[in-house]
CSV table of C-alpha atoms in Angstrom, one decimal:
chain,number,residue,atom,x,y,z
D,1,UNK,CA,34.9,154.0,156.3
D,2,UNK,CA,36.6,156.0,153.6
D,3,UNK,CA,38.9,153.8,151.6
D,4,UNK,CA,41.9,155.3,149.4
D,5,UNK,CA,44.6,153.6,147.6
D,6,UNK,CA,47.4,155.9,149.2
D,7,UNK,CA,47.4,158.0,152.3
D,8,UNK,CA,50.1,160.7,153.2
D,9,UNK,CA,50.1,162.3,156.4
D,10,UNK,CA,52.0,165.7,155.6
D,11,UNK,CA,51.1,168.4,152.9
D,12,UNK,CA,54.6,170.3,153.1
D,13,UNK,CA,57.2,169.8,150.1
D,14,UNK,CA,57.8,166.7,150.3
D,15,UNK,CA,54.1,165.0,150.8
D,16,UNK,CA,52.3,167.7,148.2
D,17,UNK,CA,55.0,166.5,145.3
D,18,UNK,CA,54.6,162.7,146.1
D,19,UNK,CA,50.7,163.4,146.2
D,20,UNK,CA,50.5,165.5,142.7
D,21,UNK,CA,53.4,162.4,141.6
D,22,UNK,CA,51.1,159.5,142.5
D,23,UNK,CA,47.8,161.6,141.0
D,24,UNK,CA,49.6,161.0,137.4
D,25,UNK,CA,49.5,157.2,137.8
D,26,UNK,CA,47.4,155.1,135.8
D,27,UNK,CA,46.5,151.6,136.5
D,28,UNK,CA,46.6,149.3,133.0
D,29,UNK,CA,42.4,149.8,132.7
D,30,UNK,CA,43.6,153.4,132.8
D,31,UNK,CA,42.0,154.4,136.3
D,32,UNK,CA,43.5,157.1,138.5
D,33,UNK,CA,44.8,156.0,142.3
D,34,UNK,CA,42.6,157.4,144.9
D,35,UNK,CA,45.0,159.5,147.1
D,36,UNK,CA,44.0,161.2,150.8
D,37,UNK,CA,46.6,164.0,151.7
D,38,UNK,CA,46.2,164.6,155.9
D,39,UNK,CA,47.7,168.1,157.0
D,40,UNK,CA,47.2,169.5,160.4
D,41,UNK,CA,47.9,173.0,159.6
D,42,UNK,CA,45.7,175.4,157.3
D,43,UNK,CA,47.7,176.8,154.5
D,44,UNK,CA,48.0,180.8,154.6
D,45,UNK,CA,47.1,181.6,150.9
D,46,UNK,CA,47.7,185.1,151.3
D,47,UNK,CA,50.4,185.2,153.1
D,48,UNK,CA,53.6,187.5,151.2
D,49,UNK,CA,56.2,186.9,153.6
D,50,UNK,CA,58.6,189.8,151.7
D,51,UNK,CA,62.1,190.2,152.3
D,52,UNK,CA,62.0,187.3,155.2
D,53,UNK,CA,60.7,184.6,152.7
D,54,UNK,CA,62.1,181.2,153.8
D,55,UNK,CA,63.7,179.6,151.1
D,56,UNK,CA,65.2,176.0,150.1
D,57,UNK,CA,68.1,174.5,147.7
D,58,UNK,CA,67.2,172.2,144.9
D,59,UNK,CA,70.1,170.7,142.9
D,60,UNK,CA,69.6,170.8,139.3
D,61,UNK,CA,69.4,166.7,139.5
D,62,UNK,CA,66.1,168.0,141.6
D,63,UNK,CA,64.8,170.5,138.6
D,64,UNK,CA,65.1,167.2,136.4
D,65,UNK,CA,63.2,164.9,138.4
D,66,UNK,CA,60.5,167.5,138.9
D,67,UNK,CA,60.2,168.0,135.5
D,68,UNK,CA,60.7,164.2,135.1
D,69,UNK,CA,57.3,164.4,137.8
D,70,UNK,CA,55.5,167.3,135.5
D,71,UNK,CA,56.0,169.9,138.4
D,72,UNK,CA,58.6,172.0,137.4
D,73,UNK,CA,56.3,174.2,136.4
D,74,UNK,CA,55.5,175.0,140.0
D,75,UNK,CA,58.7,176.0,140.9
D,76,UNK,CA,60.4,177.7,137.8
D,77,UNK,CA,58.9,181.2,137.9
D,78,UNK,CA,59.8,181.3,141.6
D,79,UNK,CA,63.8,179.6,141.5
D,80,UNK,CA,67.0,181.3,141.5
D,81,UNK,CA,69.3,179.6,139.4
D,82,UNK,CA,73.0,179.2,141.4
D,83,UNK,CA,75.6,179.5,138.1
D,84,UNK,CA,78.0,180.2,140.3
D,85,UNK,CA,79.7,178.3,143.5
D,86,UNK,CA,82.8,179.3,145.6
D,87,UNK,CA,83.5,177.3,148.1
D,88,UNK,CA,86.4,178.3,151.2
D,89,UNK,CA,88.0,177.9,154.5
D,90,UNK,CA,88.6,181.4,156.4
D,91,UNK,CA,91.7,182.1,157.3
D,92,UNK,CA,93.6,180.0,154.3
D,93,UNK,CA,93.9,180.0,150.8
D,94,UNK,CA,92.5,177.2,150.0
D,95,UNK,CA,88.8,177.4,147.8
D,96,UNK,CA,87.0,176.0,144.6
D,97,UNK,CA,85.2,177.6,142.4
D,98,UNK,CA,82.7,176.2,140.3
D,99,UNK,CA,80.7,177.5,137.4
D,100,UNK,CA,77.5,176.2,135.7
D,101,UNK,CA,78.9,176.5,132.2
D,102,UNK,CA,81.9,174.2,132.8
D,103,UNK,CA,79.4,171.5,133.1
D,104,UNK,CA,77.5,172.5,130.3
D,105,UNK,CA,74.2,172.8,132.3
D,106,UNK,CA,71.9,175.9,132.9
D,107,UNK,CA,72.3,176.1,136.6
D,108,UNK,CA,74.1,174.1,139.2
D,109,UNK,CA,71.2,174.1,141.5
D,110,UNK,CA,68.3,176.8,142.3
D,111,UNK,CA,66.9,178.6,145.3
D,112,UNK,CA,62.9,178.7,145.8
D,113,UNK,CA,60.9,180.7,148.3
D,114,UNK,CA,59.0,178.2,150.3
D,115,UNK,CA,55.5,179.7,150.8
D,116,UNK,CA,54.9,181.0,147.0
D,117,UNK,CA,55.9,177.2,146.1
D,118,UNK,CA,53.5,176.1,148.7
D,119,UNK,CA,50.6,178.1,147.3
D,120,UNK,CA,51.5,176.7,144.2
D,121,UNK,CA,51.3,173.3,145.0
D,122,UNK,CA,48.3,173.3,147.2
D,123,UNK,CA,46.3,175.1,144.4
D,124,UNK,CA,47.5,171.6,142.2
D,125,UNK,CA,46.4,169.4,145.1
D,126,UNK,CA,43.0,170.7,145.4
D,127,UNK,CA,42.5,170.8,141.0
D,128,UNK,CA,43.4,167.1,141.3
D,129,UNK,CA,39.9,165.1,141.1
D,130,UNK,CA,41.8,161.9,142.6
D,131,UNK,CA,43.4,163.6,145.4
D,132,UNK,CA,41.3,164.5,148.5
D,133,UNK,CA,43.3,167.1,151.0
D,134,UNK,CA,41.7,166.7,154.7
D,135,UNK,CA,43.0,169.9,156.2
D,136,UNK,CA,43.0,170.9,159.5
D,137,UNK,CA,43.2,167.7,160.6
D,138,UNK,CA,45.7,164.9,161.9
D,139,UNK,CA,46.2,161.4,162.8
D,140,UNK,CA,44.9,160.2,166.2
D,141,UNK,CA,45.8,156.5,165.6
D,142,UNK,CA,46.3,153.6,163.2
D,143,UNK,CA,46.4,150.0,162.8
D,144,UNK,CA,48.3,147.8,160.3
D,145,UNK,CA,46.9,144.9,158.6
D,146,UNK,CA,47.4,141.9,156.0
D,147,UNK,CA,46.0,143.7,153.1
D,148,UNK,CA,46.0,147.8,154.4
D,149,UNK,CA,46.1,150.4,157.2
D,150,UNK,CA,43.4,151.6,159.2
D,151,UNK,CA,43.4,154.9,160.4
D,152,UNK,CA,41.3,157.5,162.8
D,153,UNK,CA,41.7,160.9,162.6
D,154,UNK,CA,41.5,163.6,165.0
D,155,UNK,CA,38.2,165.0,163.9
D,156,UNK,CA,36.6,161.3,164.2
D,157,UNK,CA,36.8,160.4,160.5
D,158,UNK,CA,38.2,156.9,159.7
D,159,UNK,CA,39.9,156.0,156.6
D,160,UNK,CA,41.3,152.6,155.2
D,161,UNK,CA,44.7,152.6,152.8
D,162,UNK,CA,46.7,149.9,151.2
D,163,UNK,CA,49.9,152.3,151.7
D,164,UNK,CA,50.3,154.7,154.3
D,165,UNK,CA,53.4,157.4,154.0
D,166,UNK,CA,54.5,159.9,156.4
D,167,UNK,CA,55.6,162.7,154.9
D,168,UNK,CA,54.9,164.7,158.7
D,169,UNK,CA,58.5,165.9,159.5
D,170,UNK,CA,60.9,165.2,162.0
D,171,UNK,CA,58.3,165.1,164.8
D,172,UNK,CA,56.4,162.2,162.8
D,173,UNK,CA,53.4,161.4,164.4
D,174,UNK,CA,53.2,158.1,161.9
D,175,UNK,CA,57.5,157.7,163.3
D,176,UNK,CA,56.5,157.5,166.9
D,177,UNK,CA,53.8,155.3,166.7
D,178,UNK,CA,55.8,152.6,164.7
D,179,UNK,CA,59.0,152.8,167.1
D,180,UNK,CA,61.1,152.4,164.6
D,181,UNK,CA,64.8,152.1,165.3
D,182,UNK,CA,66.9,155.2,164.4
D,183,UNK,CA,70.6,156.5,164.7
D,184,UNK,CA,70.6,160.0,166.5
D,185,UNK,CA,73.5,162.4,166.7
D,186,UNK,CA,73.5,165.8,168.2
D,187,UNK,CA,76.3,168.1,166.4
D,188,UNK,CA,76.6,170.3,169.3
D,189,UNK,CA,75.5,173.0,166.9
D,190,UNK,CA,72.6,175.1,166.0
D,191,UNK,CA,72.0,177.3,163.0
D,192,UNK,CA,71.0,180.7,162.3
D,193,UNK,CA,68.9,181.7,159.2
D,194,UNK,CA,68.1,185.0,158.0
D,195,UNK,CA,67.6,186.9,154.2
D,196,UNK,CA,70.9,189.5,153.9
D,197,UNK,CA,70.8,192.2,151.2
D,198,UNK,CA,74.5,192.7,149.7
D,199,UNK,CA,76.1,196.1,148.4
D,200,UNK,CA,76.7,193.5,145.5
D,201,UNK,CA,73.7,191.9,144.2
D,202,UNK,CA,74.9,188.0,144.1
D,203,UNK,CA,73.9,187.6,140.5
D,204,UNK,CA,73.6,183.7,140.8
D,205,UNK,CA,76.4,183.3,143.3
D,206,UNK,CA,76.7,180.9,146.0
D,207,UNK,CA,79.1,180.6,148.7
D,208,UNK,CA,80.0,177.9,151.5
D,209,UNK,CA,82.4,179.6,153.6
D,210,UNK,CA,84.3,177.0,156.5
D,211,UNK,CA,84.7,179.1,159.4
D,212,UNK,CA,86.7,178.0,162.9
D,213,UNK,CA,82.7,178.2,164.3
D,214,UNK,CA,81.3,176.5,161.9
D,215,UNK,CA,80.3,176.4,158.0
D,216,UNK,CA,78.3,179.3,156.8
D,217,UNK,CA,76.6,179.8,153.3
D,218,UNK,CA,74.8,182.4,151.5
D,219,UNK,CA,72.7,181.6,148.7
D,220,UNK,CA,71.4,183.8,145.9
D,221,UNK,CA,67.8,185.0,145.8
D,222,UNK,CA,65.5,187.5,143.7
D,223,UNK,CA,65.4,190.6,144.6
D,224,UNK,CA,69.6,190.9,145.2
D,225,UNK,CA,69.1,189.0,148.6
D,226,UNK,CA,70.8,186.1,149.7
D,227,UNK,CA,69.7,183.1,152.0
D,228,UNK,CA,71.9,182.8,154.9
D,229,UNK,CA,72.6,179.7,157.0
D,230,UNK,CA,75.2,180.4,159.8
D,231,UNK,CA,76.2,177.4,161.9
D,232,UNK,CA,77.6,177.5,165.1
D,233,UNK,CA,78.0,175.9,168.7
D,234,UNK,CA,74.8,176.7,170.2
D,235,UNK,CA,76.1,178.7,172.5
D,236,UNK,CA,77.5,180.8,170.0
D,237,UNK,CA,74.1,180.7,167.9
D,238,UNK,CA,72.3,182.3,171.1
D,239,UNK,CA,74.9,184.9,171.7
D,240,UNK,CA,74.3,185.7,167.5
D,241,UNK,CA,70.8,185.8,168.2
D,242,UNK,CA,71.1,188.1,170.8
D,243,UNK,CA,72.8,190.8,168.6
D,244,UNK,CA,71.0,193.7,167.2
D,245,UNK,CA,70.8,193.9,163.5
D,246,UNK,CA,74.1,196.2,163.3
D,247,UNK,CA,76.1,193.8,165.7
D,248,UNK,CA,75.0,190.8,163.8
D,249,UNK,CA,75.5,192.5,159.9
D,250,UNK,CA,79.4,193.3,161.7
D,251,UNK,CA,79.9,190.1,162.6
D,252,UNK,CA,78.5,188.2,159.7
D,253,UNK,CA,80.6,190.4,158.0
D,254,UNK,CA,84.1,189.2,159.6
D,255,UNK,CA,83.1,186.0,159.2
D,256,UNK,CA,82.4,186.0,155.4
D,257,UNK,CA,84.2,189.0,154.2
D,258,UNK,CA,83.7,191.5,151.4
D,259,UNK,CA,82.7,189.2,148.5
D,260,UNK,CA,79.0,190.6,148.0
D,261,UNK,CA,80.5,193.9,149.1
D,262,UNK,CA,79.1,195.4,152.4
D,263,UNK,CA,76.3,193.5,154.0
D,264,UNK,CA,73.3,196.2,154.4
D,265,UNK,CA,70.3,194.4,155.5
D,266,UNK,CA,69.4,191.5,157.8
D,267,UNK,CA,65.6,189.8,157.9
D,268,UNK,CA,64.3,188.5,160.9
D,269,UNK,CA,66.7,186.0,162.1
D,270,UNK,CA,65.7,182.6,163.3
D,271,UNK,CA,67.7,179.8,165.1
D,272,UNK,CA,67.4,175.7,165.3
D,273,UNK,CA,69.6,173.0,166.5
D,274,UNK,CA,71.4,170.6,164.0
D,275,UNK,CA,71.0,167.1,164.6
D,276,UNK,CA,71.2,163.8,162.7
D,277,UNK,CA,68.4,161.9,163.3
D,278,UNK,CA,67.8,158.7,161.0
D,279,UNK,CA,65.3,155.7,160.9
D,280,UNK,CA,67.5,152.8,160.1
D,281,UNK,CA,65.2,151.3,157.8
D,282,UNK,CA,62.5,154.0,156.4
D,283,UNK,CA,59.4,151.4,155.7
D,284,UNK,CA,57.3,149.3,157.3
D,285,UNK,CA,54.3,146.9,156.9
D,286,UNK,CA,52.4,149.2,153.9
D,287,UNK,CA,54.5,152.4,155.7
D,288,UNK,CA,57.1,154.5,153.9
D,289,UNK,CA,58.4,156.8,155.9
D,290,UNK,CA,59.7,160.0,153.6
D,291,UNK,CA,61.8,163.6,154.1
D,292,UNK,CA,62.5,164.8,157.7
D,293,UNK,CA,60.4,162.0,158.9
D,294,UNK,CA,63.1,159.4,157.4
D,295,UNK,CA,66.4,161.5,157.8
D,296,UNK,CA,67.0,164.4,159.3
D,297,UNK,CA,70.2,166.0,158.2
D,298,UNK,CA,72.9,168.8,158.7
D,299,UNK,CA,72.1,171.3,156.2
D,300,UNK,CA,76.1,171.6,155.8
D,301,UNK,CA,75.7,170.8,151.8
D,302,UNK,CA,71.9,171.5,150.7
D,303,UNK,CA,71.0,167.7,151.0
D,304,UNK,CA,68.1,167.3,152.6
D,305,UNK,CA,65.0,167.9,150.7
D,306,UNK,CA,67.1,166.9,147.3
D,307,UNK,CA,67.8,163.7,149.3
D,308,UNK,CA,63.8,163.2,149.5
D,309,UNK,CA,63.0,164.3,146.2
D,310,UNK,CA,65.0,161.5,144.8
D,311,UNK,CA,62.9,159.1,147.5
D,312,UNK,CA,59.6,160.4,146.5
D,313,UNK,CA,60.6,160.3,143.1
D,314,UNK,CA,62.3,156.5,143.6
D,315,UNK,CA,58.7,155.5,145.5
D,316,UNK,CA,56.4,157.2,142.4
D,317,UNK,CA,58.3,155.2,139.9
D,318,UNK,CA,58.0,151.8,142.5
D,319,UNK,CA,54.2,152.2,142.8
D,320,UNK,CA,54.0,152.9,138.9
D,321,UNK,CA,56.1,149.8,138.3
D,322,UNK,CA,53.7,148.0,140.2
D,323,UNK,CA,50.5,149.2,139.0
D,324,UNK,CA,51.8,148.1,135.5
D,325,UNK,CA,52.4,144.8,136.4
D,326,UNK,CA,49.0,144.4,138.5
D,327,UNK,CA,51.3,144.0,141.6
D,328,UNK,CA,49.8,145.2,145.6
D,329,UNK,CA,51.6,148.4,145.0
D,330,UNK,CA,51.6,149.1,149.1
D,331,UNK,CA,52.9,144.9,149.5
D,332,UNK,CA,56.6,143.6,151.3
D,333,UNK,CA,58.0,143.0,147.7
D,334,UNK,CA,57.4,146.5,146.3
D,335,UNK,CA,58.3,148.4,149.6
D,336,UNK,CA,61.6,146.1,149.7
D,337,UNK,CA,62.4,146.6,146.3
D,338,UNK,CA,62.4,150.5,146.7
D,339,UNK,CA,64.1,150.4,149.8
D,340,UNK,CA,67.0,148.4,148.9
D,341,UNK,CA,67.2,150.8,145.5
D,342,UNK,CA,67.4,153.6,147.8
D,343,UNK,CA,69.5,152.5,150.5
D,344,UNK,CA,72.8,153.3,149.2
D,345,UNK,CA,72.1,156.8,148.1
D,346,UNK,CA,70.6,157.3,151.6
D,347,UNK,CA,73.5,156.0,153.3
D,348,UNK,CA,75.9,158.1,151.1
D,349,UNK,CA,74.4,161.5,151.5
D,350,UNK,CA,74.2,161.1,155.4
D,351,UNK,CA,78.0,160.0,155.9
D,352,UNK,CA,78.7,162.8,153.6
D,353,UNK,CA,76.8,165.3,155.7
D,354,UNK,CA,77.9,163.7,159.0
D,355,UNK,CA,81.8,163.9,157.6
D,356,UNK,CA,81.9,167.5,156.7
D,357,UNK,CA,80.0,168.9,159.5
D,358,UNK,CA,83.0,166.8,161.9
D,359,UNK,CA,85.3,167.9,159.4
D,360,UNK,CA,84.8,171.6,158.9
D,361,UNK,CA,83.4,172.4,162.2
D,362,UNK,CA,86.8,171.8,163.7
D,363,UNK,CA,89.7,174.4,164.6
D,364,UNK,CA,92.4,171.5,165.2
D,365,UNK,CA,95.1,173.4,163.6
D,366,UNK,CA,95.8,170.0,161.9
D,367,UNK,CA,92.9,169.4,160.8
D,368,UNK,CA,92.5,172.8,159.2
D,369,UNK,CA,95.8,172.8,157.2
D,370,UNK,CA,94.3,169.2,155.8
D,371,UNK,CA,90.9,171.0,154.7
D,372,UNK,CA,93.2,174.1,153.0
D,373,UNK,CA,95.4,171.6,151.2
D,374,UNK,CA,92.0,169.3,150.4
D,375,UNK,CA,90.7,172.5,148.9
D,376,UNK,CA,93.8,173.6,147.1
D,377,UNK,CA,93.8,169.8,145.6
D,378,UNK,CA,90.8,170.1,144.4
D,379,UNK,CA,90.9,173.3,142.7
D,380,UNK,CA,94.3,171.9,141.1
D,381,UNK,CA,92.5,168.4,140.1
D,382,UNK,CA,89.9,168.6,137.7
D,383,UNK,CA,88.4,165.3,138.3
D,384,UNK,CA,88.2,165.9,141.5
D,385,UNK,CA,86.6,169.3,141.8
D,386,UNK,CA,84.2,167.4,139.0
D,387,UNK,CA,83.2,165.2,141.5
D,388,UNK,CA,82.1,167.7,144.0
D,389,UNK,CA,80.5,169.8,141.6
D,390,UNK,CA,78.2,166.9,140.3
D,391,UNK,CA,77.7,166.1,143.9
D,392,UNK,CA,76.5,169.8,144.4
D,393,UNK,CA,74.3,168.9,141.5
D,394,UNK,CA,72.5,166.1,143.2
D,395,UNK,CA,74.0,163.3,140.8
D,396,UNK,CA,76.1,160.3,141.8
């Protein structure tokens, strides 16, 4: 059996950032943690997805966390700044406009393409002397003991660790074996995602448009593209997916309007169901769940990865503090302290995204009027608007 200080299941964005953050920590004697990262899928380091590149939104505060972890250099060359955000409600005059210069920040957020960032993080993992990437492989089973966790991999390897971290997504094998209590909510919606080209380049502008069917977001990307997330009832989303490109662009134009001129091109469309899936207590004896393994959110406010990154930064800080004090970083006191620190933020974001999803996906006339008045009031009242802006930047 090979022993590691930390084993991380999953080498996606959350797992990779955590591994590199923990890998930079040092004990009081100057020694580094030994870390194993298990990943089921071999990365395609030659992939160039071009127009259809998948992307995520990073809040301004997430940039600050990545800088603190020494990892912003992996993201910066691939990040498109969001300098302005327009929030509007279809069929109503209320809208809110936010600009980075109002809040004296370089950007309200950033859009990064997943594949090139993933490649950059992979090479960082491969270059780290104290991190071992076990790929392709997966956990076949594990057992928790008083002072550690024993794992058996599908390849037959046996590993021991003081702390197991599940960063293996919404279908987490670790979470499934632990059978932790959780809360699920089916929104009855699906998200259609695609990249689109517009006659007028987005030039740093992001749009959140609330329609009668559900929220629609366009985020600026490189090369004049925009990343689309269009939420609608599952039946409506299936109908949208069945359209040819011209009909799809025509319907999207009706929903979004001409804020960026005529929609000219769409890439490949993808569709996935929207659910809330939240583990009540995303840590257990010598185990921590992160990212979608801990809380799968509605994309309405773009909070999913940003919340996960705050969890990552807090866990790195908790482990670093424990190392400095000579404590067992995988023990109950450290993990319980981490859990107490993170619970308010996690609960607030789950409540925010769930409330927004239910409020802005409802065509009830009274609610629609209330939404419109709310947007108008927010636009007119600087403190309300400022709260919205700070939340968009990932700050409380």
